[in-house]
mmCIF file of C-alpha atoms in Angstrom:
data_model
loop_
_atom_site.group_PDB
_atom_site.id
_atom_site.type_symbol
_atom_site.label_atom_id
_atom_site.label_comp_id
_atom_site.label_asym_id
_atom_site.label_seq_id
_atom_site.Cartn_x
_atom_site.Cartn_y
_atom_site.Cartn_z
ATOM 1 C CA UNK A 1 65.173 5.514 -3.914
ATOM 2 C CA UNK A 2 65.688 4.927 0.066
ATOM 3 C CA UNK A 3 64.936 1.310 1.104
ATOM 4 C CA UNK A 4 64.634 0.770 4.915
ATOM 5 C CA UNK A 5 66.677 -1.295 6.760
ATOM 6 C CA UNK A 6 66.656 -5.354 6.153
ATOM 7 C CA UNK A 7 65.694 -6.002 9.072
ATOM 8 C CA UNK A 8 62.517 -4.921 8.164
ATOM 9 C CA UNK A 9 61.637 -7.698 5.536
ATOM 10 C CA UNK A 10 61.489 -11.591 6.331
ATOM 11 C CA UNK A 11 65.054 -12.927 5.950
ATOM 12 C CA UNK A 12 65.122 -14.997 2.525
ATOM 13 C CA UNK A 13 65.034 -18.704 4.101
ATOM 14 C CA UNK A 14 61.823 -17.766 6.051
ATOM 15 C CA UNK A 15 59.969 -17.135 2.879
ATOM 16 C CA UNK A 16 59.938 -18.254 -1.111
ATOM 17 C CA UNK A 17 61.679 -16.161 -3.646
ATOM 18 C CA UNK A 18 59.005 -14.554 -5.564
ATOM 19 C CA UNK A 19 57.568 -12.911 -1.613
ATOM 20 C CA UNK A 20 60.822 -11.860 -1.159
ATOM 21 C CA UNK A 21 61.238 -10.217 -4.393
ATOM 22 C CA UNK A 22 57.590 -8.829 -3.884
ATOM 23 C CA UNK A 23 59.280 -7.870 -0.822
ATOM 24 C CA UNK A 24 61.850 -5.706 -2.106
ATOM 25 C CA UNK A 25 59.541 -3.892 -4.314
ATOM 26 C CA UNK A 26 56.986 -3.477 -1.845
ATOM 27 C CA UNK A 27 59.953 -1.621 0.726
ATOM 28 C CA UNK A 28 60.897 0.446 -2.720
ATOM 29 C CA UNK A 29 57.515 1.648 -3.509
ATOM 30 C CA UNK A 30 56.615 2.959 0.034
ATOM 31 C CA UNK A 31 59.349 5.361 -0.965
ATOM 32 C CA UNK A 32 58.368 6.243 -3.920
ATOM 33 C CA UNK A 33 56.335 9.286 -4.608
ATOM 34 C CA UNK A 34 55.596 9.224 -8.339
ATOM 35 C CA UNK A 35 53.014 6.036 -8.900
ATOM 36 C CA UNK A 36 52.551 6.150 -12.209
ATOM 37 C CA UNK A 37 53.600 2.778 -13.916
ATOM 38 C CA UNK A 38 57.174 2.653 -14.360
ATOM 39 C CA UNK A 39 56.814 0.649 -17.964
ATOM 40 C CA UNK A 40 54.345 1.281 -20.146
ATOM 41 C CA UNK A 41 54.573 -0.353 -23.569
ATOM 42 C CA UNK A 42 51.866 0.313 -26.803
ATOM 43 C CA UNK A 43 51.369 -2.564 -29.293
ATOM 44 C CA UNK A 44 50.513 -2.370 -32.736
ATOM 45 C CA UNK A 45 50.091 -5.780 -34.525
ATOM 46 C CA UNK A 46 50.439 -6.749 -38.434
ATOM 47 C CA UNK A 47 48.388 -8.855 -40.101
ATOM 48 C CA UNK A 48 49.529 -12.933 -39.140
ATOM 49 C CA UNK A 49 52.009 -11.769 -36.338
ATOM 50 C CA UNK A 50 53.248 -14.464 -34.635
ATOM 51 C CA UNK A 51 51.352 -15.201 -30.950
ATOM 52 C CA UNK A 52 54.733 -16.111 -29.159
ATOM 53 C CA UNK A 53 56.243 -12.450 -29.580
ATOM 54 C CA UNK A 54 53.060 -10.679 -28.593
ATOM 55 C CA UNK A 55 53.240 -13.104 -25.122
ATOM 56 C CA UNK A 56 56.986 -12.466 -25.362
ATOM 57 C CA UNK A 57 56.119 -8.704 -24.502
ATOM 58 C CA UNK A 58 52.895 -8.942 -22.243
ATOM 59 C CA UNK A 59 53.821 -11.351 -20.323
ATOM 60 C CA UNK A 60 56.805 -10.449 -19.034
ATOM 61 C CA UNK A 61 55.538 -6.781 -18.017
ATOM 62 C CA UNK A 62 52.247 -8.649 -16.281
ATOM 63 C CA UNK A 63 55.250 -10.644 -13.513
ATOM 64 C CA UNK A 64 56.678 -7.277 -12.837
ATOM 65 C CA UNK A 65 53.427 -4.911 -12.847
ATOM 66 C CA UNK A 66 52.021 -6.835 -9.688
ATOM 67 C CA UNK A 67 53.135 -8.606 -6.467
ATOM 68 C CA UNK A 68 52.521 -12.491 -6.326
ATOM 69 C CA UNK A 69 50.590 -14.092 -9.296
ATOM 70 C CA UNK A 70 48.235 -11.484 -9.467
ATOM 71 C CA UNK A 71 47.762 -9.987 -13.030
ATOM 72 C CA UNK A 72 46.823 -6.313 -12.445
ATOM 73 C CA UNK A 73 48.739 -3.506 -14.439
ATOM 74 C CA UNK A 74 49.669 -1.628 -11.702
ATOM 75 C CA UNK A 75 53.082 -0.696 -12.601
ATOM 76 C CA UNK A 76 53.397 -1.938 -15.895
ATOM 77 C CA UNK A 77 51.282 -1.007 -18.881
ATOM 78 C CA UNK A 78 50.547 -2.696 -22.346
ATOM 79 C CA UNK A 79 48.296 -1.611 -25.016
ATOM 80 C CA UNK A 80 47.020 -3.253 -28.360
ATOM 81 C CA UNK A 81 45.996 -0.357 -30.254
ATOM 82 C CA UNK A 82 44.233 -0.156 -33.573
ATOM 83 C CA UNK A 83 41.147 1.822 -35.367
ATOM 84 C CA UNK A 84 37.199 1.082 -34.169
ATOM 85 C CA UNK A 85 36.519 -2.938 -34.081
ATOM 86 C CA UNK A 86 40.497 -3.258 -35.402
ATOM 87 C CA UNK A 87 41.187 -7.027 -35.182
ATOM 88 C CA UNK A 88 44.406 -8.654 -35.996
ATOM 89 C CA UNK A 89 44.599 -12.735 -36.894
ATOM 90 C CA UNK A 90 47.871 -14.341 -35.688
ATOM 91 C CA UNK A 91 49.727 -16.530 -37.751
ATOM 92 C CA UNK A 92 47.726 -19.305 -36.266
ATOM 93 C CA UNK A 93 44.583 -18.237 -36.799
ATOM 94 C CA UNK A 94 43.411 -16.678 -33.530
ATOM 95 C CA UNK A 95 42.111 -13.145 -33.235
ATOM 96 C CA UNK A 96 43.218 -10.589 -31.477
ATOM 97 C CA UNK A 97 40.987 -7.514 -31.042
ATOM 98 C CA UNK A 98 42.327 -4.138 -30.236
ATOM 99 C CA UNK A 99 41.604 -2.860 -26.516
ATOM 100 C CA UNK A 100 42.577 0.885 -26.987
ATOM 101 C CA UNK A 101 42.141 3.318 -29.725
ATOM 102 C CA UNK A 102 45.334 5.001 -31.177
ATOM 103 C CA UNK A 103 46.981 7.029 -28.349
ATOM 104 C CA UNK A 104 48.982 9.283 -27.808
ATOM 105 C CA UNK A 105 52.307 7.901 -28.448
ATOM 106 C CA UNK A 106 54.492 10.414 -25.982
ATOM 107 C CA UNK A 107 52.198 8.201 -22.815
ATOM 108 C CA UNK A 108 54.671 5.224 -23.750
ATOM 109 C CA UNK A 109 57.765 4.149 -22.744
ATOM 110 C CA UNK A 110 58.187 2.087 -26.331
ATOM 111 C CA UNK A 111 55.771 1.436 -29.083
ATOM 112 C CA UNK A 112 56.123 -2.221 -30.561
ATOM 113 C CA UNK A 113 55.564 -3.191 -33.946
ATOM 114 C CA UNK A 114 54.890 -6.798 -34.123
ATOM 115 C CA UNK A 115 54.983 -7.839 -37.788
ATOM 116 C CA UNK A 116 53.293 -10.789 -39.601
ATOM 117 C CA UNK A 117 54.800 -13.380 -42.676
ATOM 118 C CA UNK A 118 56.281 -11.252 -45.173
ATOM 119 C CA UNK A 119 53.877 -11.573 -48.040
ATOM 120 C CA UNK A 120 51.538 -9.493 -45.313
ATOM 121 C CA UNK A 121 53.504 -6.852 -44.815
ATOM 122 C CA UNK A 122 51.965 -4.607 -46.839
ATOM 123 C CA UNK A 123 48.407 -5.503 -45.628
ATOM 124 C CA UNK A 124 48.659 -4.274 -42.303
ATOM 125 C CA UNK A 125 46.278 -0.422 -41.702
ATOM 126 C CA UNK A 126 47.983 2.782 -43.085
ATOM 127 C CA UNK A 127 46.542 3.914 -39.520
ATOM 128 C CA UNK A 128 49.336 1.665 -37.835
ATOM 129 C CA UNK A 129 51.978 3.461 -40.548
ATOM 130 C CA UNK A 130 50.957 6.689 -39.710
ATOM 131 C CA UNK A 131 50.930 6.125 -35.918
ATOM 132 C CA UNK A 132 54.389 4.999 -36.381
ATOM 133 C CA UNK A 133 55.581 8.028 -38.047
ATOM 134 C CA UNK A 134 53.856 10.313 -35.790
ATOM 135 C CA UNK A 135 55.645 8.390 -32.566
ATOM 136 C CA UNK A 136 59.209 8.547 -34.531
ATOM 137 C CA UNK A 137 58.598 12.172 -34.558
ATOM 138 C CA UNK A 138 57.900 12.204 -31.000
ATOM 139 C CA UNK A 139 61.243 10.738 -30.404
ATOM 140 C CA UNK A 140 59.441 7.825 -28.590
ATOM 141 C CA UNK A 141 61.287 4.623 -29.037
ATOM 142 C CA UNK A 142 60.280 1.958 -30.991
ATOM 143 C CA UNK A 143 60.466 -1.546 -31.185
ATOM 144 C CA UNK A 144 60.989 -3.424 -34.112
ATOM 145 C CA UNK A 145 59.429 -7.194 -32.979
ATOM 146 C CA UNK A 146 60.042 -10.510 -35.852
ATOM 147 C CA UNK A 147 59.932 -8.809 -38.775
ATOM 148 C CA UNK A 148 58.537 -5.262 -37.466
ATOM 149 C CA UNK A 149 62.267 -4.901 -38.331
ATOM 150 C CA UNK A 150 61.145 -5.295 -41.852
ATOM 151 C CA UNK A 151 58.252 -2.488 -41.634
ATOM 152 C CA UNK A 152 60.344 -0.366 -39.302
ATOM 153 C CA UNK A 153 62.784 -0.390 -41.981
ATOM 154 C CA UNK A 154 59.881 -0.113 -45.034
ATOM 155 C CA UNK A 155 58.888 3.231 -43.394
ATOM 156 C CA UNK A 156 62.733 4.906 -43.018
ATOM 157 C CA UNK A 157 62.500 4.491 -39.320
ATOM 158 C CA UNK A 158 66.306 2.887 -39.850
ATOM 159 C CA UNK A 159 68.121 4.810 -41.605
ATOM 160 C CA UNK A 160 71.715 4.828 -40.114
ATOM 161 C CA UNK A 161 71.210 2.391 -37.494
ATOM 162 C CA UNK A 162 72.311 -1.305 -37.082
ATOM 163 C CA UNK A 163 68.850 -3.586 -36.736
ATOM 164 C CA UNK A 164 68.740 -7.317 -35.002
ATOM 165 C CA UNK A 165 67.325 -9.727 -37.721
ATOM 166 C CA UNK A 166 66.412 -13.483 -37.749
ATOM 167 C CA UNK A 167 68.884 -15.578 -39.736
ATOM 168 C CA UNK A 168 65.728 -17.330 -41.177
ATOM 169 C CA UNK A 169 65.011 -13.834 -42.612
ATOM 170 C CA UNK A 170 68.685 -12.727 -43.338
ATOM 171 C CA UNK A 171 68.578 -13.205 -47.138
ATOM 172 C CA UNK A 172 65.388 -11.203 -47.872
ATOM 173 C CA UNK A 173 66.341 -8.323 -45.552
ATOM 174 C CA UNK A 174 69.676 -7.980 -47.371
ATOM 175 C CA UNK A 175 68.280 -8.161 -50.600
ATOM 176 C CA UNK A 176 64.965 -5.941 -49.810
ATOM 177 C CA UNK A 177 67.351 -3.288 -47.795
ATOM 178 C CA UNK A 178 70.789 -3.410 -48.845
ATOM 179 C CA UNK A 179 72.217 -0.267 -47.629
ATOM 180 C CA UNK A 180 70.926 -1.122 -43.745
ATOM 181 C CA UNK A 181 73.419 -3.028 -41.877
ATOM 182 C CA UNK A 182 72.290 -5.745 -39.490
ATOM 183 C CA UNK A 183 73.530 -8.879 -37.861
ATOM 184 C CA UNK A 184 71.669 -12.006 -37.191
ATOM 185 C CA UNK A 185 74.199 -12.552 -33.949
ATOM 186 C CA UNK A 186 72.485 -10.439 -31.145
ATOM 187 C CA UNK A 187 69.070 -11.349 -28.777
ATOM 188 C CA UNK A 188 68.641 -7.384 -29.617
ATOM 189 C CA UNK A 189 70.005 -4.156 -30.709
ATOM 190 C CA UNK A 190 69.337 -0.204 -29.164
ATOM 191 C CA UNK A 191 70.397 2.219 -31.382
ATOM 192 C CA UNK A 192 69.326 5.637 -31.516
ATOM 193 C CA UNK A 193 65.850 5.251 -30.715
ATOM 194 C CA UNK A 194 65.284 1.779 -32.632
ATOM 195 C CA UNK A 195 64.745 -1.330 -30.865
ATOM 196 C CA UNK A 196 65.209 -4.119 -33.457
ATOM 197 C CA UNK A 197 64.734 -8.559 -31.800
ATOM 198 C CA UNK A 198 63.881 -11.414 -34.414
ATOM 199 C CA UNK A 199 61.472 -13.125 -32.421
ATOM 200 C CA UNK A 200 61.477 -16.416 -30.374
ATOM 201 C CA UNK A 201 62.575 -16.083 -26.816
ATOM 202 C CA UNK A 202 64.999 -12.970 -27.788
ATOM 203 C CA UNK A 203 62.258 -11.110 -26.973
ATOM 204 C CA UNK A 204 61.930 -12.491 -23.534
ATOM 205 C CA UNK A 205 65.409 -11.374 -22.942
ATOM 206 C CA UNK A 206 64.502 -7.799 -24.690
ATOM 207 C CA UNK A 207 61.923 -7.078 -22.053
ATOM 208 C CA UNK A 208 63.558 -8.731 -19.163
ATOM 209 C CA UNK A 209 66.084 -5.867 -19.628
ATOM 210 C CA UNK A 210 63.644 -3.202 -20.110
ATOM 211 C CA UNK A 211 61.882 -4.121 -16.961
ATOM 212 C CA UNK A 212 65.412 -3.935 -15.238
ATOM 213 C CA UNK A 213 65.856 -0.464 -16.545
ATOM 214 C CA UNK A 214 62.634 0.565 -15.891
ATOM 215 C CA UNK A 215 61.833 -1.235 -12.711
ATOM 216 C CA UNK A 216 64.510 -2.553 -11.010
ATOM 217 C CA UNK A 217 66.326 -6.022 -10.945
ATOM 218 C CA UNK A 218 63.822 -7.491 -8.629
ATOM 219 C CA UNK A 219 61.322 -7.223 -10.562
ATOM 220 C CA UNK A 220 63.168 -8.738 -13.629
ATOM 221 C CA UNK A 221 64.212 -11.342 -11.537
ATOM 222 C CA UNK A 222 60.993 -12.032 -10.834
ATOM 223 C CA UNK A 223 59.593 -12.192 -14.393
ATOM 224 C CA UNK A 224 62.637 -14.401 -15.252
ATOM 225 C CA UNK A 225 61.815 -16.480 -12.660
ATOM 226 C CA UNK A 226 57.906 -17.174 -13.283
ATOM 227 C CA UNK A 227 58.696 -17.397 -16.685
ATOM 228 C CA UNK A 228 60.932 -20.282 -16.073
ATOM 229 C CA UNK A 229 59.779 -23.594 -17.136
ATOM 230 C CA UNK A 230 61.684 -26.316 -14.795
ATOM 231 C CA UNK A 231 63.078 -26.313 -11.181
ATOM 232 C CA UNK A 232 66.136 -27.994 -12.216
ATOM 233 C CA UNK A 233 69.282 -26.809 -10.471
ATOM 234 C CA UNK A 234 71.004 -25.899 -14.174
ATOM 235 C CA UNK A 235 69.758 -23.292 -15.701
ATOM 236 C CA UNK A 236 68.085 -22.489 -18.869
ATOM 237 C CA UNK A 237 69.032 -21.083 -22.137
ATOM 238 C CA UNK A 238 66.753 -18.454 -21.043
ATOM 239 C CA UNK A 239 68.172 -18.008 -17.650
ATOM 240 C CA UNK A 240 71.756 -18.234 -18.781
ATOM 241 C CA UNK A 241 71.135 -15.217 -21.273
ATOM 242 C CA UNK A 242 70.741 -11.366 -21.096
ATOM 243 C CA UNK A 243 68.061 -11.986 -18.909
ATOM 244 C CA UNK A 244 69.896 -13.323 -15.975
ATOM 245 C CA UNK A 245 69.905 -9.971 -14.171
ATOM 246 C CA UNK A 246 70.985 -11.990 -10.815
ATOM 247 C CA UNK A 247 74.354 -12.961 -12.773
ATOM 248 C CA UNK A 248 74.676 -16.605 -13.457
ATOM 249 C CA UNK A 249 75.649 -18.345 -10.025
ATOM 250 C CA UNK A 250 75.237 -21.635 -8.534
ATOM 251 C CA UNK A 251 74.469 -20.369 -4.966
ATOM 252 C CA UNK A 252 70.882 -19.187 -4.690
ATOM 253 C CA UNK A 253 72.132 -17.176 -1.510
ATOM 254 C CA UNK A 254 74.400 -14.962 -2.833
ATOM 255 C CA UNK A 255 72.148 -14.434 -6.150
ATOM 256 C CA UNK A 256 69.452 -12.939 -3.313
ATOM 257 C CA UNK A 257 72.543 -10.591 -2.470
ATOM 258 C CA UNK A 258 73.265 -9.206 -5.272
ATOM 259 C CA UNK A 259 69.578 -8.584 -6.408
ATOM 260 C CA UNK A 260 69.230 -7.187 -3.112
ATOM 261 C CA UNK A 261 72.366 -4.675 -4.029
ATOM 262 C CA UNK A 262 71.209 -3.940 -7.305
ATOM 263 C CA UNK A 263 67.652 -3.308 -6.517
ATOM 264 C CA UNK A 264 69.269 -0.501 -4.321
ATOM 265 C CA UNK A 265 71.025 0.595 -6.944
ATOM 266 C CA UNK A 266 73.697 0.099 -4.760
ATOM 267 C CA UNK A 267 72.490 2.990 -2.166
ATOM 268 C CA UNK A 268 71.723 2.419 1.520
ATOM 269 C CA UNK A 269 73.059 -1.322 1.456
ATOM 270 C CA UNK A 270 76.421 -2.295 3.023
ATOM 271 C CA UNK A 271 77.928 -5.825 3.012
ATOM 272 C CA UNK A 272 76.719 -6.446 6.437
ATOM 273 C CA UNK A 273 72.727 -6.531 4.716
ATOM 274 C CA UNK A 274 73.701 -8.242 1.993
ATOM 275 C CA UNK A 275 75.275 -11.031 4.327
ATOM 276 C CA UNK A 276 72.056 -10.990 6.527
ATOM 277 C CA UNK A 277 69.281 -10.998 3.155
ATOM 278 C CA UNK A 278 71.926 -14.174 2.380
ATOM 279 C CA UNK A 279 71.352 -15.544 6.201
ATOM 280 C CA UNK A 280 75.226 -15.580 6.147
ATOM 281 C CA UNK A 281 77.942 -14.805 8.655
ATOM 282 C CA UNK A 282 80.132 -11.304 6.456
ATOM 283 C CA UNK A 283 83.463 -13.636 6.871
ATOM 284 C CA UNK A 284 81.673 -16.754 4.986
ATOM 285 C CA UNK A 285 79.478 -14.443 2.755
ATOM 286 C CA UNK A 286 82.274 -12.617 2.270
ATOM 287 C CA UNK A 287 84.368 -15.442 0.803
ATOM 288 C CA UNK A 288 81.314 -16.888 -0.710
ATOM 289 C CA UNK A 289 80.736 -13.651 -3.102
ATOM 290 C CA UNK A 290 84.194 -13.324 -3.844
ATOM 291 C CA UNK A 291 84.387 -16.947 -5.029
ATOM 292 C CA UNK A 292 81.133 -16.839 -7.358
ATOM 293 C CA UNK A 293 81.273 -12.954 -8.758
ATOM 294 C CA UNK A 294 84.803 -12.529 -8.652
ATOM 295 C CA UNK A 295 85.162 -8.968 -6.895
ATOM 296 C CA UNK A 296 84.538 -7.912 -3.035
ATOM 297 C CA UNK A 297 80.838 -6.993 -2.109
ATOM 298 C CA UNK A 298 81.976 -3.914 -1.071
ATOM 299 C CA UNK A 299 83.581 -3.380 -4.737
ATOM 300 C CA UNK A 300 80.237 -4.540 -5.918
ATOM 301 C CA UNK A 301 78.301 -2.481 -4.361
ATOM 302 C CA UNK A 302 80.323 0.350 -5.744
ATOM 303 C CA UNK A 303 80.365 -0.866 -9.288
ATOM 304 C CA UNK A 304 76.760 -1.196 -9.086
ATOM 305 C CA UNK A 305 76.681 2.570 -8.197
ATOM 306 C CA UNK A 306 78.976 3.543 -11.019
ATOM 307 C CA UNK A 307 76.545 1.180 -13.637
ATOM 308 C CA UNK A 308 73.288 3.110 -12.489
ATOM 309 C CA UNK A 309 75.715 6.821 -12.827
ATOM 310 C CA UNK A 310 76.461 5.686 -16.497
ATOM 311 C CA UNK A 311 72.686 5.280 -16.962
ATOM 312 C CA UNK A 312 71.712 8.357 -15.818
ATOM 313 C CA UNK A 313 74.893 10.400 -18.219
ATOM 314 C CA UNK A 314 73.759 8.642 -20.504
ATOM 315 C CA UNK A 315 70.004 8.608 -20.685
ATOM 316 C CA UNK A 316 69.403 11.503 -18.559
ATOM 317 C CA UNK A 317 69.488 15.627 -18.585
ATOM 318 C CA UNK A 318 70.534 15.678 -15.222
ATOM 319 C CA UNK A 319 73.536 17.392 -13.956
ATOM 320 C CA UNK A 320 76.574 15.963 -12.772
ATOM 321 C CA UNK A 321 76.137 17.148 -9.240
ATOM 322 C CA UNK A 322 73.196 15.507 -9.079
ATOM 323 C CA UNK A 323 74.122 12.234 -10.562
ATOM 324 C CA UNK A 324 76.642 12.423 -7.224
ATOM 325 C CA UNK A 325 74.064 12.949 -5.328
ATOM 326 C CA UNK A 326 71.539 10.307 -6.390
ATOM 327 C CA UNK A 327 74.203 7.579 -6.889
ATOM 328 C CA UNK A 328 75.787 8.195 -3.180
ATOM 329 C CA UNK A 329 78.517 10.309 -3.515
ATOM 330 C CA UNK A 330 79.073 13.198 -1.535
ATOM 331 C CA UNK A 331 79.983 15.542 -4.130
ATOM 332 C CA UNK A 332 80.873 15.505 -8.159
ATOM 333 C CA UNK A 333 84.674 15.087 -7.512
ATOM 334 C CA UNK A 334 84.226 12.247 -5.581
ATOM 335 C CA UNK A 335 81.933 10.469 -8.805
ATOM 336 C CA UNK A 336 84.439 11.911 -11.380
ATOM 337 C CA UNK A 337 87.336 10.323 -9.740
ATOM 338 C CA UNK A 338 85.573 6.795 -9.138
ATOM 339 C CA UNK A 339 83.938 7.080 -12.535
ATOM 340 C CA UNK A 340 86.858 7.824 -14.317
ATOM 341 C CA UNK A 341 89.106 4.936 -12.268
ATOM 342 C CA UNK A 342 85.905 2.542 -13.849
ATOM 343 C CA UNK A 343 85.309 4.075 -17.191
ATOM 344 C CA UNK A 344 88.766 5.748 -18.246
ATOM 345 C CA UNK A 345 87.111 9.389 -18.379
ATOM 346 C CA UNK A 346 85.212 11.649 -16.290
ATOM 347 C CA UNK A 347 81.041 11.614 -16.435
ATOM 348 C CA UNK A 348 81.610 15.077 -18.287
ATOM 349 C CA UNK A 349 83.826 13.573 -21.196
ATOM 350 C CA UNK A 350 81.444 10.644 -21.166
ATOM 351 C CA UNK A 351 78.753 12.635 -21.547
#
């Protein structure tokens, strides 16, 4: 999607981060001509699921689905689904009522399953079981949150995939599932349609990249950034993570460049902008990006390109001429060659 020129925005030092960011998405949306949210996530909670992964998901998507500190879901859309006057009670003891009946599961991006202690795993609706099934069979995506691994797994929704579980629950997943393989290394794993985290503040990096798939990095940037507890300087564990879509640099000037590249997607953006959205001469921002992300802008900017290409072979039906097209490139050749030179094999092989 076109952005118009920078010009056209307040440079960076006039204004505070999250406006700018709001900014960016604000210029991106005026060119956008489908409105419909760009997220949308349904929830389905177990019996004495733990609060902190259920605010790991919402509020994340409530940063990115509105400008400022506003809470709307505008662009981003959550859902706690369950039967007539469902309630589920947390692991600490506050209810949680659902605010939607069961929909239809093909009007989400990802369905969550947030489960509860184990001893209440087998407590939770046969509704919620049978919605499950019905969205595996729907090929909608689904996340397995704390040990939703456990019921995603309970139901066959992981058979031949790898699933993310929490060391604390290492021992009773290997001895309750033996023939799944899983590690107890990773924030989160994809694969094939299964989302598996283990809780904590995984799942804050989980749907920080969502929201930069789904939205853009501004708007990640954004939630990482409201969800961040200190102004210190250093960053957190959080920050340093998955979730850093800005890339972990000192210089606050040159982070605002590259979200500013990769919120283009690297279209319509030349190092000149990025110098200016930096309030940088090109020579010094020039130097300045080479020294902190270790490549030209220019080469940036193109790499940024080929990333969003290998998204779209990989997660889209489009064709390759297309792809060219929607990435920048004047033709097909002109992607296969620089994809190739990047990735080792054409988009077509890749595919």
């Amino acid at each position: 999607m076109n952005l118009t020129d920078s010009h056209s925005s307040p440079a960076p030092a006039e204004t505070g981060y999250v406006e700018w960011l709001d900014g960016l998405w604000s210029q991106r949306l005026l060119a956008a001509r489908d409105r419909k949210p760009d997220l949308s996530v349904g929830i389905v909670l177990w019996p004495t699921f733990p609060m902190m992964s259920l605010t790991g998901i919402v509020e994340p998507l409530r940063h990115a689905a509105d400008f400022a500190d506003n809470s709307r879901p505008l662009h981003c859309r959550w859902s706690i689904m369950g039967g007539p006057g469902h309630a589920a009670v947390a692991s600490c003891g506050i209810r949680v009522h659902a605010d939607s009946p069961y929909i239809n599961p093909t009007d989400f991006d990802y369905i969550a399953v947030i489960g509860g202690l184990l001893p209440h795993l087998r407590a939770a609706s046969s509704q919620h079981r049978d919605y499950l099934r019905v969205a595996a069979a729907a090929s909608v995506p689904i996340v397995g949150a704390c040990t939703g691994v456990f019921v995603l797994a309970q139901e066959g929704l992981l058979e031949g995939r790898k699933a993310s579980v929490h060391p604390f629950h290492a021992e009773d997943f290997r001895i309750a599932f033996p023939r799944i393989a899983f590690s107890t290394r990773d924030d989160f794993l994809i694969d094939n349609g299964r989302i598996t985290v283990p809780g904590g503040v995984s799942i804050l990096s989980l749907m920080t990249e969502l929201i930069r798939q789904h939205c853009g990095p501004d708007r990640a940037a954004k939630a990482v950034h409201q969800l961040s507890l200190t102004e210190h300087k250093t960053m957190s564990a959080f920050d340093q993570g998955r979730a850093s879509v800005f890339r972990h640099v000192d210089d606050t000037r040159i982070q605002r460049a590259v979200v500013l590249i990769e919120s283009r997607k690297g279209r319509d953006v030349c190092p000149q902008q990025a110098a200016r959205a930096a309030s940088l001469s090109p020579r010094q921002f020039a130097r300045l990006f080479q020294q902190h992300i270790g490549v030209s802008p220019k080469r940036f900017i193109l790499e940024t390109r080929l990333r969003y290409a290998r998204f779209l072979v990989e997660n889209s039906a489009m064709p390759i001429t297309e792809i060219a097209f929607e990435t920048g490139f004047s033709d097909s050749a002109h992607l296969a060659t620089a994809f190739k030179q990047k990735y080792g094999q054409p988009p077509t092989t890749f595919r």
